Amino acid sequence: MPSGCSGKRRRMPQRYTNPQATLYFNPSLDPCRDMLFSYLFSHQIPRFFSTIIHPFLLAAAKGTLPKDVLSHWLVNDRLYIHAYIRAAGQLLASLELPKHLPGVEQPGEEDEAFEVRLVDWLIEALVAVRREERMFLEVGGRYELVDFVGVNSREVGRVKGLGVIEGLFRDVGRKEKGKGLGSWLLGAGGGELPVSEKIPWLEGAVTFWGTERVYLEAWSWARGQQEERPNGKEDEDGGALRREFIPNWSSDEFRGFVERLGVLIDQAVEREIGMVGEDGQKQEEVKKEILGRVEGKWRTLMEGEKGFWPDV
């Protein structure tokens, strides 16, 4: 358990505020139970809020987003889905699955290796994004937003953040040349595995978790800005966002899906922290060294996600 997490638990505030918005969290979350998000959020608070609060999202919430702007964004979001699918395949291919199963007759989720649980999450994610792509086609046609069949997505203007996110996805599952467990074994070898090589799938998992978390919080914020307008027929898009997209992207089911990956990452990091014993200072050093590996990806992801919203 990380330093400061034993005994009385510390609570994160139920909400963070800035002059523009309120971001609500599950009140049960605290720095010990939501370690990854607490760490990354604390390092990028202004950038995080500027990412999830945008005129595009506000217009989507108010029903004033023009059809052509929404259509352009949906085409780009479909390209994001394609990059997501390729990255999931890369991460799945990179995982070292356990050769021996734990000796329990009916193992629960907590008894399975982190890599096995990550495989389950990625498979669920792939099913979900394919379902979402089909929803784009169906809803886009029903509300006369975009004819995906007649559109060459590669020729449509790309939002500036798409290339950043595609770059992050291309890096998923890859190791820098000369690094990795194999090179360590061929080198000095012996001794404890360096922290830089522990949880080798961490960077890839955080890339998926980060993009999903930002998406969730952005559309949850948008949902909170909506005014009562039951059918949405007066909206510029005919109600597609109000009735179809926003409820889907801010649902409890989606939040649970995102949080499951966050819990998995937290538990893997906690295991490594616990391996150093009861020395609180040493625990904190290991925590910072492990989570520090993904600070750069989180910062780049914020840049990409902010640039993914079109100007309105």
Short mmCIF file of C-alpha atoms in Angstrom, two decimals:
data_model
loop_
_atom_site.label_atom_id
_atom_site.label_comp_id
_atom_site.label_asym_id
_atom_site.label_seq_id
_atom_site.Cartn_x
_atom_site.Cartn_y
_atom_site.Cartn_z
CA MET A 1 0.00 0.00 0.00
CA PRO A 2 1.41 3.44 -0.93
CA SER A 3 2.84 5.72 1.72
CA GLY A 4 0.09 7.47 3.66
CA CYS A 5 -2.58 4.96 2.65
CA SER A 6 -2.56 2.81 5.77
CA GLY A 7 -4.93 3.45 8.63
CA LYS A 8 -7.32 6.35 8.17
CA ARG A 9 -7.97 6.94 4.48
CA ARG A 10 -7.62 10.37 2.95
CA ARG A 11 -10.47 11.57 0.81
CA MET A 12 -10.21 13.46 -2.44
CA PRO A 13 -12.69 16.32 -2.59
CA GLN A 14 -15.96 15.38 -4.26
CA ARG A 15 -15.37 18.13 -6.76
CA TYR A 16 -12.68 20.39 -8.09
CA THR A 17 -13.66 23.85 -9.23
CA ASN A 18 -12.18 26.57 -11.35
CA PRO A 19 -13.81 29.79 -12.57
CA GLN A 20 -15.41 27.97 -15.48
CA ALA A 21 -16.58 24.58 -14.31
CA THR A 22 -17.15 21.96 -11.69
CA LEU A 23 -15.80 18.46 -12.19
CA TYR A 24 -17.54 15.83 -10.11
CA PHE A 25 -15.97 12.60 -8.91
CA ASN A 26 -17.27 9.50 -7.25
CA PRO A 27 -17.08 10.51 -3.54
CA SER A 28 -15.43 7.20 -2.68
CA LEU A 29 -12.33 8.11 -4.70
CA ASP A 30 -9.22 9.20 -2.82
CA PRO A 31 -5.47 9.39 -3.52
CA CYS A 32 -5.07 5.80 -2.36
CA ARG A 33 -7.90 4.28 -4.38
CA ASP A 34 -7.52 6.43 -7.52
CA MET A 35 -3.77 6.87 -7.41
CA LEU A 36 -3.07 7.19 -11.15
CA PHE A 37 -5.64 9.91 -11.78
CA SER A 38 -4.78 11.76 -8.56
CA TYR A 39 -1.10 11.84 -9.52
CA LEU A 40 -1.55 12.90 -13.14
CA PHE A 41 -4.39 15.33 -12.41
CA SER A 42 -2.35 17.11 -9.74
CA HIS A 43 0.45 17.68 -12.26
CA GLN A 44 -1.78 19.08 -15.01
CA ILE A 45 -4.82 20.71 -13.36
CA PRO A 46 -5.15 23.80 -15.63
CA ARG A 47 -4.38 21.78 -18.76
CA PHE A 48 -6.93 19.12 -17.81
CA PHE A 49 -9.73 21.66 -17.36
CA SER A 50 -8.86 23.44 -20.59
CA THR A 51 -9.10 20.07 -22.32
CA ILE A 52 -12.52 19.03 -21.06
CA ILE A 53 -14.06 22.52 -21.33
CA HIS A 54 -14.35 23.78 -24.90
CA PRO A 55 -16.77 25.90 -27.00
CA PHE A 56 -17.43 22.83 -29.16
CA LEU A 57 -18.65 20.89 -26.13
CA LEU A 58 -20.72 23.79 -24.86
CA ALA A 59 -22.39 24.22 -28.27
CA ALA A 60 -23.05 20.46 -28.32
CA ALA A 61 -24.72 20.74 -24.92
CA LYS A 62 -26.81 23.78 -25.85
CA GLY A 63 -27.99 22.35 -29.16
CA THR A 64 -26.31 25.09 -31.20
CA LEU A 65 -23.66 22.97 -32.91
CA PRO A 66 -24.15 23.16 -36.71
CA LYS A 67 -24.63 19.89 -38.53
CA ASP A 68 -21.61 20.41 -40.74
CA VAL A 69 -19.30 20.92 -37.73
CA LEU A 70 -20.67 17.84 -35.97
CA SER A 71 -20.38 15.81 -39.17
CA HIS A 72 -16.77 16.88 -39.66
CA TRP A 73 -15.95 15.88 -36.09
CA LEU A 74 -17.69 12.50 -36.41
CA VAL A 75 -15.60 11.66 -39.48
CA ASN A 76 -12.45 12.49 -37.48
CA ASP A 77 -13.69 10.49 -34.50
CA ARG A 78 -14.12 7.51 -36.78
CA LEU A 79 -10.46 7.87 -37.83
CA TYR A 80 -9.61 7.94 -34.12
CA ILE A 81 -11.50 4.64 -33.70
CA HIS A 82 -9.44 3.05 -36.47
CA ALA A 83 -6.19 4.15 -34.79
CA TYR A 84 -7.56 2.86 -31.46
CA ILE A 85 -8.23 -0.58 -32.96
CA ARG A 86 -4.72 -0.85 -34.39
CA ALA A 87 -3.17 0.24 -31.08
CA ALA A 88 -5.21 -2.32 -29.14
CA GLY A 89 -3.82 -5.02 -31.43
CA GLN A 90 -0.27 -3.78 -30.82
CA LEU A 91 -0.72 -3.83 -27.05
CA LEU A 92 -2.30 -7.29 -27.12
CA ALA A 93 0.63 -8.58 -29.19
CA SER A 94 3.16 -7.13 -26.74
CA LEU A 95 1.73 -8.67 -23.56
CA GLU A 96 3.58 -11.51 -21.84
CA LEU A 97 0.81 -13.77 -20.58
CA PRO A 98 1.46 -16.07 -17.60
CA LYS A 99 2.38 -19.64 -18.46
CA HIS A 100 1.06 -20.99 -15.17
CA LEU A 101 -2.35 -20.28 -13.65
CA PRO A 102 -2.84 -19.65 -9.93
CA GLY A 103 -3.76 -22.73 -7.94
CA VAL A 104 -7.35 -21.82 -7.18
CA GLU A 105 -10.40 -23.74 -8.28
CA GLN A 106 -12.65 -20.77 -9.02
CA PRO A 107 -10.47 -17.69 -9.37
CA GLY A 108 -12.14 -14.32 -9.27
CA GLU A 109 -10.99 -11.31 -11.24
CA GLU A 110 -8.59 -10.25 -8.48
CA ASP A 111 -6.82 -13.63 -8.66
CA GLU A 112 -5.93 -13.29 -12.33
CA ALA A 113 -2.68 -11.80 -13.57
CA PHE A 114 -2.80 -8.12 -14.46
CA GLU A 115 -1.91 -8.99 -18.04
CA VAL A 116 -4.90 -11.35 -18.31
CA ARG A 117 -7.23 -8.69 -16.92
CA LEU A 118 -5.80 -6.18 -19.38
CA VAL A 119 -6.49 -8.61 -22.23
CA ASP A 120 -10.11 -8.86 -21.07
CA TRP A 121 -10.41 -5.06 -20.93
CA LEU A 122 -8.90 -4.58 -24.38
CA ILE A 123 -11.22 -7.16 -25.93
CA GLU A 124 -14.18 -5.40 -24.32
CA ALA A 125 -12.85 -2.09 -25.64
CA LEU A 126 -12.58 -3.44 -29.17
CA VAL A 127 -16.17 -4.68 -29.07
CA ALA A 128 -17.28 -1.30 -27.73
CA VAL A 129 -15.55 0.84 -30.36
CA ARG A 130 -16.86 -1.32 -33.19
CA ARG A 131 -20.33 -0.93 -31.74
CA GLU A 132 -19.74 2.82 -31.56
CA GLU A 133 -18.60 2.97 -35.17
CA ARG A 134 -21.79 1.23 -36.23
CA MET A 135 -23.73 3.77 -34.14
CA PHE A 136 -22.01 6.60 -36.05
CA LEU A 137 -23.24 5.16 -39.33
CA GLU A 138 -26.77 4.55 -38.07
CA VAL A 139 -27.28 7.83 -36.19
CA GLY A 140 -25.43 9.85 -38.83
CA GLY A 141 -27.81 8.58 -41.49
CA ARG A 142 -30.97 8.88 -39.41
CA TYR A 143 -30.27 12.52 -38.48
CA GLU A 144 -28.85 13.34 -41.93
CA LEU A 145 -25.50 14.35 -40.46
CA VAL A 146 -22.98 12.58 -42.67
CA ASP A 147 -23.12 9.88 -45.30
CA PHE A 148 -20.15 7.80 -44.24
CA VAL A 149 -20.62 5.51 -47.23
CA GLY A 150 -20.09 8.40 -49.63
CA VAL A 151 -17.23 10.03 -47.72
CA ASN A 152 -13.54 9.30 -48.15
CA SER A 153 -12.48 9.87 -44.56
CA ARG A 154 -8.82 10.29 -45.51
CA GLU A 155 -9.67 13.27 -47.72
CA VAL A 156 -11.72 15.09 -45.09
CA GLY A 157 -10.02 17.90 -43.21
CA ARG A 158 -8.39 16.52 -40.08
CA VAL A 159 -8.73 18.22 -36.70
CA LYS A 160 -5.31 19.27 -35.43
CA GLY A 161 -5.30 16.95 -32.42
CA LEU A 162 -5.92 13.77 -34.41
CA GLY A 163 -2.30 13.42 -35.53
CA VAL A 164 -1.07 13.79 -31.94
CA ILE A 165 -3.35 11.02 -30.71
CA GLU A 166 -2.49 8.80 -33.68
CA GLY A 167 1.19 9.26 -32.79
CA LEU A 168 0.56 8.14 -29.21
CA PHE A 169 -1.34 5.12 -30.46
CA ARG A 170 1.49 4.18 -32.85
CA ASP A 171 3.85 4.03 -29.85
CA VAL A 172 1.65 1.62 -27.90
CA GLY A 173 3.34 -1.72 -27.27
CA ARG A 174 6.72 -0.56 -28.53
CA LYS A 175 10.02 -0.31 -26.67
CA GLU A 176 12.86 2.05 -27.43
CA LYS A 177 15.74 0.36 -29.22
CA GLY A 178 18.24 -1.13 -26.81
CA LYS A 179 15.83 -1.16 -23.89
CA GLY A 180 13.62 -3.82 -22.44
CA LEU A 181 13.84 -6.93 -20.33
CA GLY A 182 15.80 -8.81 -22.97
CA SER A 183 18.57 -6.22 -23.13
CA TRP A 184 18.72 -6.14 -19.33
CA LEU A 185 19.19 -9.91 -19.20
CA LEU A 186 21.89 -9.78 -21.89
CA GLY A 187 23.63 -6.98 -20.02
CA ALA A 188 24.59 -7.01 -16.38
CA GLY A 189 21.61 -9.18 -15.48
CA GLY A 190 20.90 -10.44 -12.00
CA GLY A 191 19.57 -8.37 -9.17
CA GLU A 192 16.25 -6.59 -9.08
CA LEU A 193 14.48 -5.64 -12.31
CA PRO A 194 14.93 -1.88 -12.81
CA VAL A 195 11.85 0.26 -12.12
CA SER A 196 11.92 1.45 -15.72
CA GLU A 197 11.13 -2.12 -16.82
CA LYS A 198 8.47 -2.95 -14.24
CA ILE A 199 4.89 -3.09 -15.51
CA PRO A 200 6.10 -3.05 -19.15
CA TRP A 201 2.56 -2.47 -20.42
CA LEU A 202 2.07 0.63 -18.23
CA GLU A 203 2.59 3.26 -20.93
CA GLY A 204 0.22 1.55 -23.35
CA ALA A 205 -2.48 1.01 -20.74
CA VAL A 206 -2.26 4.64 -19.59
CA THR A 207 -2.64 5.81 -23.20
CA PHE A 208 -5.96 3.95 -23.46
CA TRP A 209 -7.10 4.91 -19.98
CA GLY A 210 -6.17 8.56 -20.52
CA THR A 211 -8.02 9.07 -23.78
CA GLU A 212 -11.12 7.32 -22.40
CA ARG A 213 -10.99 9.30 -19.14
CA VAL A 214 -10.77 12.64 -20.94
CA TYR A 215 -13.61 11.66 -23.28
CA LEU A 216 -15.76 10.62 -20.33
CA GLU A 217 -15.15 13.77 -18.30
CA ALA A 218 -15.55 16.08 -21.31
CA TRP A 219 -18.95 14.70 -22.30
CA SER A 220 -20.04 14.43 -18.66
CA TRP A 221 -19.27 18.14 -18.33
CA ALA A 222 -21.26 18.81 -21.51
CA ARG A 223 -24.19 16.82 -20.14
CA GLY A 224 -24.14 19.02 -17.04
CA GLN A 225 -24.50 22.13 -19.21
CA GLN A 226 -27.63 20.92 -20.99
CA GLU A 227 -30.92 22.70 -20.61
CA GLU A 228 -34.21 20.84 -20.41
CA ARG A 229 -35.33 20.13 -23.95
CA PRO A 230 -36.85 16.65 -24.06
CA ASN A 231 -36.93 15.80 -27.75
CA GLY A 232 -34.14 18.02 -29.06
CA LYS A 233 -36.01 18.79 -32.28
CA GLU A 234 -35.11 22.47 -31.95
CA ASP A 235 -31.40 21.67 -31.78
CA GLU A 236 -29.26 22.42 -34.82
CA ASP A 237 -28.47 18.71 -35.20
CA GLY A 238 -32.08 17.63 -34.74
CA GLY A 239 -31.32 16.14 -31.32
CA ALA A 240 -28.60 13.65 -32.27
CA LEU A 241 -26.22 14.77 -29.54
CA ARG A 242 -28.88 15.31 -26.87
CA ARG A 243 -30.75 12.07 -27.46
CA GLU A 244 -28.08 9.70 -28.77
CA PHE A 245 -24.44 10.65 -28.37
CA ILE A 246 -24.12 12.57 -25.08
CA PRO A 247 -26.09 10.02 -22.99
CA ASN A 248 -23.89 7.26 -24.42
CA TRP A 249 -20.59 9.05 -23.76
CA SER A 250 -21.48 10.09 -20.20
CA SER A 251 -23.24 6.95 -18.99
CA ASP A 252 -22.59 5.09 -15.75
CA GLU A 253 -21.72 2.04 -17.85
CA PHE A 254 -18.99 3.95 -19.67
CA ARG A 255 -17.66 5.40 -16.40
CA GLY A 256 -17.45 1.92 -14.90
CA PHE A 257 -15.60 0.67 -17.98
CA VAL A 258 -13.00 3.45 -17.72
CA GLU A 259 -12.60 3.07 -13.96
CA ARG A 260 -11.93 -0.68 -14.26
CA LEU A 261 -8.78 0.02 -16.24
CA GLY A 262 -7.75 2.70 -13.76
CA VAL A 263 -8.17 0.25 -10.87
CA LEU A 264 -6.13 -2.38 -12.71
CA ILE A 265 -3.26 0.08 -13.25
CA ASP A 266 -3.45 1.30 -9.64
CA GLN A 267 -3.27 -2.24 -8.29
CA ALA A 268 -0.26 -3.08 -10.47
CA VAL A 269 1.56 0.03 -9.23
CA GLU A 270 0.57 -0.70 -5.62
CA ARG A 271 2.07 -4.19 -5.93
CA GLU A 272 5.41 -2.74 -7.00
CA ILE A 273 5.30 -0.16 -4.21
CA GLY A 274 4.55 -2.87 -1.67
CA MET A 275 7.58 -4.88 -2.82
CA VAL A 276 9.95 -2.34 -1.23
CA GLY A 277 8.67 -2.98 2.29
CA GLU A 278 7.37 -0.55 4.91
CA ASP A 279 9.77 2.32 4.27
CA GLY A 280 7.42 5.20 3.43
CA GLN A 281 10.11 7.31 1.79
CA LYS A 282 11.21 4.42 -0.41
CA GLN A 283 7.58 3.69 -1.31
CA GLU A 284 7.07 7.28 -2.41
CA GLU A 285 10.25 7.19 -4.49
CA VAL A 286 9.12 4.05 -6.32
CA LYS A 287 5.66 5.49 -6.88
CA LYS A 288 7.09 8.68 -8.39
CA GLU A 289 9.55 6.75 -10.53
CA ILE A 290 6.85 4.47 -11.95
CA LEU A 291 4.14 7.08 -12.48
CA GLY A 292 6.72 9.60 -13.64
CA ARG A 293 7.18 7.40 -16.71
CA VAL A 294 3.74 8.39 -18.00
CA GLU A 295 3.71 12.11 -17.18
CA GLY A 296 4.95 12.97 -20.66
CA LYS A 297 2.31 10.82 -22.36
CA TRP A 298 -0.42 12.38 -20.20
CA ARG A 299 0.79 15.87 -21.12
CA THR A 300 0.90 15.00 -24.83
CA LEU A 301 -2.52 13.39 -24.58
CA MET A 302 -3.94 16.60 -23.10
CA GLU A 303 -2.54 18.48 -26.09
CA GLY A 304 -4.06 16.02 -28.55
CA GLU A 305 -7.46 15.84 -26.87
CA LYS A 306 -7.76 19.63 -26.63
CA GLY A 307 -6.92 19.91 -30.31
CA PHE A 308 -9.47 17.22 -31.17
CA TRP A 309 -12.38 19.60 -30.59
CA PRO A 310 -13.09 21.68 -33.74
CA ASP A 311 -13.24 25.46 -33.51
CA VAL A 312 -16.78 26.85 -33.46
#
